[in-house]
mmCIF file of C-alpha atoms in Angstrom:
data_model
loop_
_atom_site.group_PDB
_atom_site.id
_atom_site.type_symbol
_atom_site.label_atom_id
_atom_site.label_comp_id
_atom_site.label_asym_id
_atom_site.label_seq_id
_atom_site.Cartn_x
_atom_site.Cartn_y
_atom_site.Cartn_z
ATOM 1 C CA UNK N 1 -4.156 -21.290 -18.918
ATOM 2 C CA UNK N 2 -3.691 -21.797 -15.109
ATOM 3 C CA UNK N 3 -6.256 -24.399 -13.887
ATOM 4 C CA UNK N 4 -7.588 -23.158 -10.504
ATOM 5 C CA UNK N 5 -9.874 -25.063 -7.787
ATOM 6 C CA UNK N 6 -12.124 -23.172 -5.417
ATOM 7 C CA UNK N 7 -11.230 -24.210 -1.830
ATOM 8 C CA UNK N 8 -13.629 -22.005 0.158
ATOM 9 C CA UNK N 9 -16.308 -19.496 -1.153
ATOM 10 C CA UNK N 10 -18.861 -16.909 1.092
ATOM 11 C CA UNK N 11 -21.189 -14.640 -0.270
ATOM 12 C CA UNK N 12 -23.237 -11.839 1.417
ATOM 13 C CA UNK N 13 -24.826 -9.117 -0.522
ATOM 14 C CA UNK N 14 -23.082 -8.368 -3.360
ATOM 15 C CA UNK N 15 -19.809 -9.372 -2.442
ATOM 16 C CA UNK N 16 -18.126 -12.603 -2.659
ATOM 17 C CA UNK N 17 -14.703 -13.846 -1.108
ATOM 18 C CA UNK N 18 -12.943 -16.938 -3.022
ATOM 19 C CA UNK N 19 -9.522 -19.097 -2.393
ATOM 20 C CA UNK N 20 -8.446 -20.636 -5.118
ATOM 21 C CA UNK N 21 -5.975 -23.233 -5.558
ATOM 22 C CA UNK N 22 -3.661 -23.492 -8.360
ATOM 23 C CA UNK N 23 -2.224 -26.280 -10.147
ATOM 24 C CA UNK N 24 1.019 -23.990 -10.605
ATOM 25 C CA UNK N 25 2.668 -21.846 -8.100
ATOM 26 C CA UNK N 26 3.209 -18.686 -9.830
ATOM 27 C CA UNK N 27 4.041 -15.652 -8.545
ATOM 28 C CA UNK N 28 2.202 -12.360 -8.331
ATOM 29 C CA UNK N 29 3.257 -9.255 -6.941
ATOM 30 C CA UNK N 30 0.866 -6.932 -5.199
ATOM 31 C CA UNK N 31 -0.781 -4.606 -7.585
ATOM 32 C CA UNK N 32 -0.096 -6.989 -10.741
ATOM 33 C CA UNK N 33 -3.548 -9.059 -11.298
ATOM 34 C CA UNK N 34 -4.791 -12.504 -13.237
ATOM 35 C CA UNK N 35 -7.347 -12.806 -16.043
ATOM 36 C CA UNK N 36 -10.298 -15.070 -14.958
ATOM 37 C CA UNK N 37 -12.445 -17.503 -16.992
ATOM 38 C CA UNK N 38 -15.259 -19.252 -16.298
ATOM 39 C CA UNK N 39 -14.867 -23.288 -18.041
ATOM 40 C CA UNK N 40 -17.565 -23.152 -21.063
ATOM 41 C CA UNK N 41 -18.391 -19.665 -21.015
ATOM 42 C CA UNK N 42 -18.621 -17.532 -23.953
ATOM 43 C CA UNK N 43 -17.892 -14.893 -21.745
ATOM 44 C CA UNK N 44 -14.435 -13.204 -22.444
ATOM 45 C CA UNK N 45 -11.574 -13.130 -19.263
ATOM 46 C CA UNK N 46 -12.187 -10.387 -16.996
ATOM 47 C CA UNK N 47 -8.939 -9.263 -14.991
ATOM 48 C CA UNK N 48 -8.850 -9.236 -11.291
ATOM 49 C CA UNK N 49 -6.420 -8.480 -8.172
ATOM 50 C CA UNK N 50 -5.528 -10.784 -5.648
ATOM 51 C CA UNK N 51 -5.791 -10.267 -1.748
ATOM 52 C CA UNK N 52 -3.391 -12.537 -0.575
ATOM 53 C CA UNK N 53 -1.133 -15.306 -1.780
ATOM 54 C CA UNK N 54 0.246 -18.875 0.033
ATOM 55 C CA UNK N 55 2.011 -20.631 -2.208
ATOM 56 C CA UNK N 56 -0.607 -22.048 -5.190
ATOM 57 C CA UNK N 57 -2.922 -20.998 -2.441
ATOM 58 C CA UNK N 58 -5.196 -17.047 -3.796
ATOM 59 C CA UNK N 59 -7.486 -15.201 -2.225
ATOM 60 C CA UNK N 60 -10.173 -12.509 -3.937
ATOM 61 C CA UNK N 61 -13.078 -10.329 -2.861
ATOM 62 C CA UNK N 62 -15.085 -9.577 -6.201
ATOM 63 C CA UNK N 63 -18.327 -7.326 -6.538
ATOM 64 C CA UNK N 64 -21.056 -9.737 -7.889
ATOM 65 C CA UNK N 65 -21.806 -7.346 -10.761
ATOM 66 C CA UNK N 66 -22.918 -7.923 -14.609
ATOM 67 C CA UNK N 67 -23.310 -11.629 -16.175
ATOM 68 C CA UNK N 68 -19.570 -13.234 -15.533
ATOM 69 C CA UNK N 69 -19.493 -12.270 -11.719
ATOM 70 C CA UNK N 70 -23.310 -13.661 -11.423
ATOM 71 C CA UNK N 71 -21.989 -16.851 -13.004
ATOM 72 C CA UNK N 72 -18.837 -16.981 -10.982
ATOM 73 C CA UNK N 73 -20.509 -16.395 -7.694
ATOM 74 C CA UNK N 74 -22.793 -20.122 -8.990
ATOM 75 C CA UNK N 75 -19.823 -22.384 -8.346
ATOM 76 C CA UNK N 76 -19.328 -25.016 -5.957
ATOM 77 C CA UNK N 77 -16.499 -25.454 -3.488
ATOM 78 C CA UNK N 78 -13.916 -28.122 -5.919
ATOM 79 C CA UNK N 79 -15.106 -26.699 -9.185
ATOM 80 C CA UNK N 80 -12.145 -24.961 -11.417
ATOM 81 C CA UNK N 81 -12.203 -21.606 -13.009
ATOM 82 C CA UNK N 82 -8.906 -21.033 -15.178
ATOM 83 C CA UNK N 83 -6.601 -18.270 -15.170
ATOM 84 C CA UNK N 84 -4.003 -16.664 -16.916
ATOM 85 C CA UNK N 85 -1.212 -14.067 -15.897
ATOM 86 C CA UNK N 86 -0.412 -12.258 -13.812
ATOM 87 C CA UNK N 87 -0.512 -8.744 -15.730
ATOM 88 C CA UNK N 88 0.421 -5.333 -15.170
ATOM 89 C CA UNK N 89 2.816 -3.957 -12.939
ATOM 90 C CA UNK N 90 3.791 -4.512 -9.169
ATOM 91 C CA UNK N 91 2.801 -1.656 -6.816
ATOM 92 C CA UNK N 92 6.875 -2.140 -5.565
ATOM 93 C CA UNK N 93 7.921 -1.205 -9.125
ATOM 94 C CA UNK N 94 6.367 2.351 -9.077
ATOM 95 C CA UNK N 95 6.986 3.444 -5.651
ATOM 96 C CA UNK N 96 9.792 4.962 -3.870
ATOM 97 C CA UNK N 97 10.685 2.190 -1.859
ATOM 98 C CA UNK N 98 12.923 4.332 1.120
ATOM 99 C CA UNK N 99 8.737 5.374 2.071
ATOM 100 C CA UNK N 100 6.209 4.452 3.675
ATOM 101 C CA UNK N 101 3.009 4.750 2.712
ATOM 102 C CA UNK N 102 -0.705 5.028 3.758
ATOM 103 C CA UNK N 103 -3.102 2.689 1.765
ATOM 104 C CA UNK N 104 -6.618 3.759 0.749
ATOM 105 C CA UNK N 105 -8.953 1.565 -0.372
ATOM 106 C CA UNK N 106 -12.997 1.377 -1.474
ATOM 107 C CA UNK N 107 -14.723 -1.748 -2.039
ATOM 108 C CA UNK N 108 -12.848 -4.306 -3.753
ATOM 109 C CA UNK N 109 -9.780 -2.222 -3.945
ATOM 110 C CA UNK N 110 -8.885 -3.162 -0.648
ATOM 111 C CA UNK N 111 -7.351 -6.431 -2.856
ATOM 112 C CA UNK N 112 -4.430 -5.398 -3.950
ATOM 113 C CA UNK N 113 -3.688 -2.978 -0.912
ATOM 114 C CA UNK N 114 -3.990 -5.965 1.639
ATOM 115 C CA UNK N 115 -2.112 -7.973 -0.355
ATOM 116 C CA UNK N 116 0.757 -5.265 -0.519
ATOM 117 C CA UNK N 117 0.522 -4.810 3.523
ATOM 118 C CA UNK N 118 1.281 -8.943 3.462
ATOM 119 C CA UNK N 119 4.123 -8.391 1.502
ATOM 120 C CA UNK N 120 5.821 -5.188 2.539
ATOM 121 C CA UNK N 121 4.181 -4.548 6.373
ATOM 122 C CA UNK N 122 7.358 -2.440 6.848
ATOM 123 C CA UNK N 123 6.128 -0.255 4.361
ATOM 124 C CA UNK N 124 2.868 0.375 5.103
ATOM 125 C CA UNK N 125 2.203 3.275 7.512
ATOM 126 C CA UNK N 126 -1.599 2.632 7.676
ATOM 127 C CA UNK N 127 -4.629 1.071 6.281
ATOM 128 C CA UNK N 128 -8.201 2.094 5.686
ATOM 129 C CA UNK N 129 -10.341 0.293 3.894
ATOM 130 C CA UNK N 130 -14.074 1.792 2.932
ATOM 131 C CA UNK N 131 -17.018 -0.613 2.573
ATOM 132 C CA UNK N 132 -20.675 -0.033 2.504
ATOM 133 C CA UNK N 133 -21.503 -3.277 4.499
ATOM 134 C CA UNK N 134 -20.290 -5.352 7.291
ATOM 135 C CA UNK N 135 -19.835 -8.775 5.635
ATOM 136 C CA UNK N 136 -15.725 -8.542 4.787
ATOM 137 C CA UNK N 137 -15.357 -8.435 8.857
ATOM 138 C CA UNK N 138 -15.189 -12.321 8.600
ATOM 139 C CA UNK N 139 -12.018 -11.800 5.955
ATOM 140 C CA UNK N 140 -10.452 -8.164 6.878
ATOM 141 C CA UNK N 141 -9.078 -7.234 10.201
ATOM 142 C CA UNK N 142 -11.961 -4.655 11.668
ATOM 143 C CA UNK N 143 -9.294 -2.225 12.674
ATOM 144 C CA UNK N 144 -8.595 -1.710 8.812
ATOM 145 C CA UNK N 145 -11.963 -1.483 8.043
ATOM 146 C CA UNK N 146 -14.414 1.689 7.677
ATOM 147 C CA UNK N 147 -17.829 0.942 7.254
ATOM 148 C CA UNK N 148 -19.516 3.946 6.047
ATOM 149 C CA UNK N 149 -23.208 3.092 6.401
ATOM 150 C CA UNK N 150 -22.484 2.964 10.332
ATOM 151 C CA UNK N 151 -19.509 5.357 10.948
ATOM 152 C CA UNK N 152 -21.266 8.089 8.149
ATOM 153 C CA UNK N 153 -17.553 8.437 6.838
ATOM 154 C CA UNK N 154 -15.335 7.636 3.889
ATOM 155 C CA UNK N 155 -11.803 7.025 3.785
ATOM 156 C CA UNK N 156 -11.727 10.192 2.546
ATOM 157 C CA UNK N 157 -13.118 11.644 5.505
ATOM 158 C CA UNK N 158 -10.689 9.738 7.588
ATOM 159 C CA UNK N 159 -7.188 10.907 5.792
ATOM 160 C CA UNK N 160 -8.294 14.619 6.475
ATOM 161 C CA UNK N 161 -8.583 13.806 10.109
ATOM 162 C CA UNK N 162 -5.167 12.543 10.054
ATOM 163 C CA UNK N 163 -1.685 13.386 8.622
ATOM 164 C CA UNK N 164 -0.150 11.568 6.250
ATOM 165 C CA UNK N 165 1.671 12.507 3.336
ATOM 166 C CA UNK N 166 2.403 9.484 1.023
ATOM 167 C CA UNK N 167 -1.014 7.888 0.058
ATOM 168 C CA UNK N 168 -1.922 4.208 -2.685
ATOM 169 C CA UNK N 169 -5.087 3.974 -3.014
ATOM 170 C CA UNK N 170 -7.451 1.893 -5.096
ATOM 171 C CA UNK N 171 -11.035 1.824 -5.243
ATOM 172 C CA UNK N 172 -13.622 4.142 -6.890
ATOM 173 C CA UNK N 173 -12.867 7.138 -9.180
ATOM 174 C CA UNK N 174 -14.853 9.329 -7.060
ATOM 175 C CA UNK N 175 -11.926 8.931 -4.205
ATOM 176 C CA UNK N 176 -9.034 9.546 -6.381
ATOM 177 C CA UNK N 177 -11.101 12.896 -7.471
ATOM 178 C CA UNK N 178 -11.548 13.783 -4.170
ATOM 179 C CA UNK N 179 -7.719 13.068 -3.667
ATOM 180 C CA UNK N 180 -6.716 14.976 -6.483
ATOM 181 C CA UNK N 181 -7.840 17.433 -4.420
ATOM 182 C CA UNK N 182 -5.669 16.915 -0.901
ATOM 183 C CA UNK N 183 -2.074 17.711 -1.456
ATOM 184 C CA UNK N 184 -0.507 14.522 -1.115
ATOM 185 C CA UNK N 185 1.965 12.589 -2.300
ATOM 186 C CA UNK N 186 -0.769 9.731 -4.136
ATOM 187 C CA UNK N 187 -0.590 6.709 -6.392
ATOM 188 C CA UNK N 188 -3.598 5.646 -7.763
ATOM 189 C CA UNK N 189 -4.349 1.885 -9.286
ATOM 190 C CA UNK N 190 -6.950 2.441 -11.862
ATOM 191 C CA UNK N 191 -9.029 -0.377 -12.981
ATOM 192 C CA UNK N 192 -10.578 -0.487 -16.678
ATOM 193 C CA UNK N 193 -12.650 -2.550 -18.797
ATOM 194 C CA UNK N 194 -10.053 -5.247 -20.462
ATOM 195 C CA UNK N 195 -9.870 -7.578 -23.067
ATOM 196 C CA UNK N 196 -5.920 -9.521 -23.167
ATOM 197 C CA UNK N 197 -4.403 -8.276 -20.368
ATOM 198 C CA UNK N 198 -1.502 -7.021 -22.603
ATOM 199 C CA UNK N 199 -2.150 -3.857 -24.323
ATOM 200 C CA UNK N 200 -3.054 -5.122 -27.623
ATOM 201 C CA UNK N 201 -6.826 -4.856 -27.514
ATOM 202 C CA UNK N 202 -6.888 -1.294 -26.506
ATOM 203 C CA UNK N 203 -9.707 -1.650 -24.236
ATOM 204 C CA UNK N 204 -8.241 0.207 -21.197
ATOM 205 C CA UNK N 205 -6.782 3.635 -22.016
ATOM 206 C CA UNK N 206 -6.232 5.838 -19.595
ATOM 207 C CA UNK N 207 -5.355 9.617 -20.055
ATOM 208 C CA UNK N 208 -2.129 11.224 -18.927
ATOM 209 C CA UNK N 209 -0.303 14.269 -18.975
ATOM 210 C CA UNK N 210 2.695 11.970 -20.965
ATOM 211 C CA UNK N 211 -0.550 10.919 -23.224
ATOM 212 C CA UNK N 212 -2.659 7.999 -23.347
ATOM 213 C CA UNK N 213 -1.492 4.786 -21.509
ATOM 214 C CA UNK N 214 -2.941 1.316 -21.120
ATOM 215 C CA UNK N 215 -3.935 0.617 -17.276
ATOM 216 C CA UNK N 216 -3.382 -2.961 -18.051
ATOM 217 C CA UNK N 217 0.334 -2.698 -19.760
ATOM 218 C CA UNK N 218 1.311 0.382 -18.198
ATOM 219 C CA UNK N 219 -0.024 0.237 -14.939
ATOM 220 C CA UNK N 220 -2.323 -0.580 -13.060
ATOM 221 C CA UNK N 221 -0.554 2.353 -10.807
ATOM 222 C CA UNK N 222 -0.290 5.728 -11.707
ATOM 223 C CA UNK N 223 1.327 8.702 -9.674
ATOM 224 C CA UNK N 224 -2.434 10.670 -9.329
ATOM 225 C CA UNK N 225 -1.002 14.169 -10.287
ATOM 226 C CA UNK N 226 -0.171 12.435 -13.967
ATOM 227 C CA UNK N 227 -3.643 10.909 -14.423
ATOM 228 C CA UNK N 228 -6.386 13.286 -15.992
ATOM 229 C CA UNK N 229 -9.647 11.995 -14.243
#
């Protein structure tokens, strides 16, 4: 287990952004994501993505949602949390890297995505992140940002204004249905209930047209037109 100290926490709503510092400087490529745990809680890990990383030096936005988040969110600035990882695979891994590619995000599924336009800018045509309120302004760059309580649009909405062929996107399932539907070239990174982190507890099948794969061994991204949604 990686011991971590929170630097710097802000809440608003139901959404909570975090920096963490770690005792070890480990690497994590974007897409790929760490297994939290609370100290003394009975509560298993739950696996989350990164936004950005400096060094021992993480950043997260996490929905305060269900008992672990609730407790998480009750920290102070110097307690630890402990982590362990990172899982999965890097979006880099997946992709065709001579691309570039438009990244779609809802909610906290703009992690991962900002985190890849950090590390690869030069492959990152655009960004559009959806979210329902206005508090990430004071973390994400406004001109990324769609919020669709004021602007009455998705991110879906805004791709079929524009033209853009090669799409990531994480975030709700509802988007990658509606995606499914575009003709586009899309990856999707699917997030699932977990357990390990590793594909031994079997709690994150997904189903394929190559059969049933495990988001958290196998993925997290998928090419969309192999996922059955």
């Amino acid at each position: 287990m990686i011991k971590g100290k929170i630097l710097e926490k802000q809440i608003k709503n139901e959404y909570m952004y975090l920096k963490v510092e770690m005792n070890e400087n480990i690497h994590i490529e974007p897409g790929q994501f760490l297994m939290l745990k609370n100290d003394m809680d009975k509560n298993m890990a739950k696996p989350f993505s990164i936004m950005s990383q400096d060094g021992k030096e993480i950043e997260f936005i996490i929905k305060i949602i269900g008992d672990f988040t609730k407790k998480l969110s009750q920290k102070n600035i110097h307690e630890n949390i402990y982590l362990r990882g990172p899982y999965g695979h890097g979006f880099i891994e997946k992709i065709d890297k001579n691309k570039k590619y438009v990244l779609l995000g809802g909610g906290c599924g703009a992690a991962p995505l900002l985190h890849f336009e950090k590390n690869y800018p030069n492959m990152v045509e655009n960004i559009k992140i959806g979210f329902k309120g206005s508090f990430v302004e004071n973390v994400v760059p406004e001109y990324k940002l769609i919020f669709e309580n004021i602007e009455k649009k998705t991110p879906i909405d805004w791709l079929k204004e524009n033209d853009f062929e090669n799409i990531i996107s994480c975030g709700p399932k509802g988007m990658f249905k509606a995606l499914k539907t575009m003709d586009k070239n899309s990856y999707v990174s699917l997030e699932e209930n977990m357990g390990c982190g590793i594909g031994m507890c079997k709690g994150c099948p997904v189903k394929t047209i190559n059969g049933i794969k495990m988001v958290c061994k196998d993925g997290p991204l998928f090419k969309l037109s192999e996922v059955i949604l």
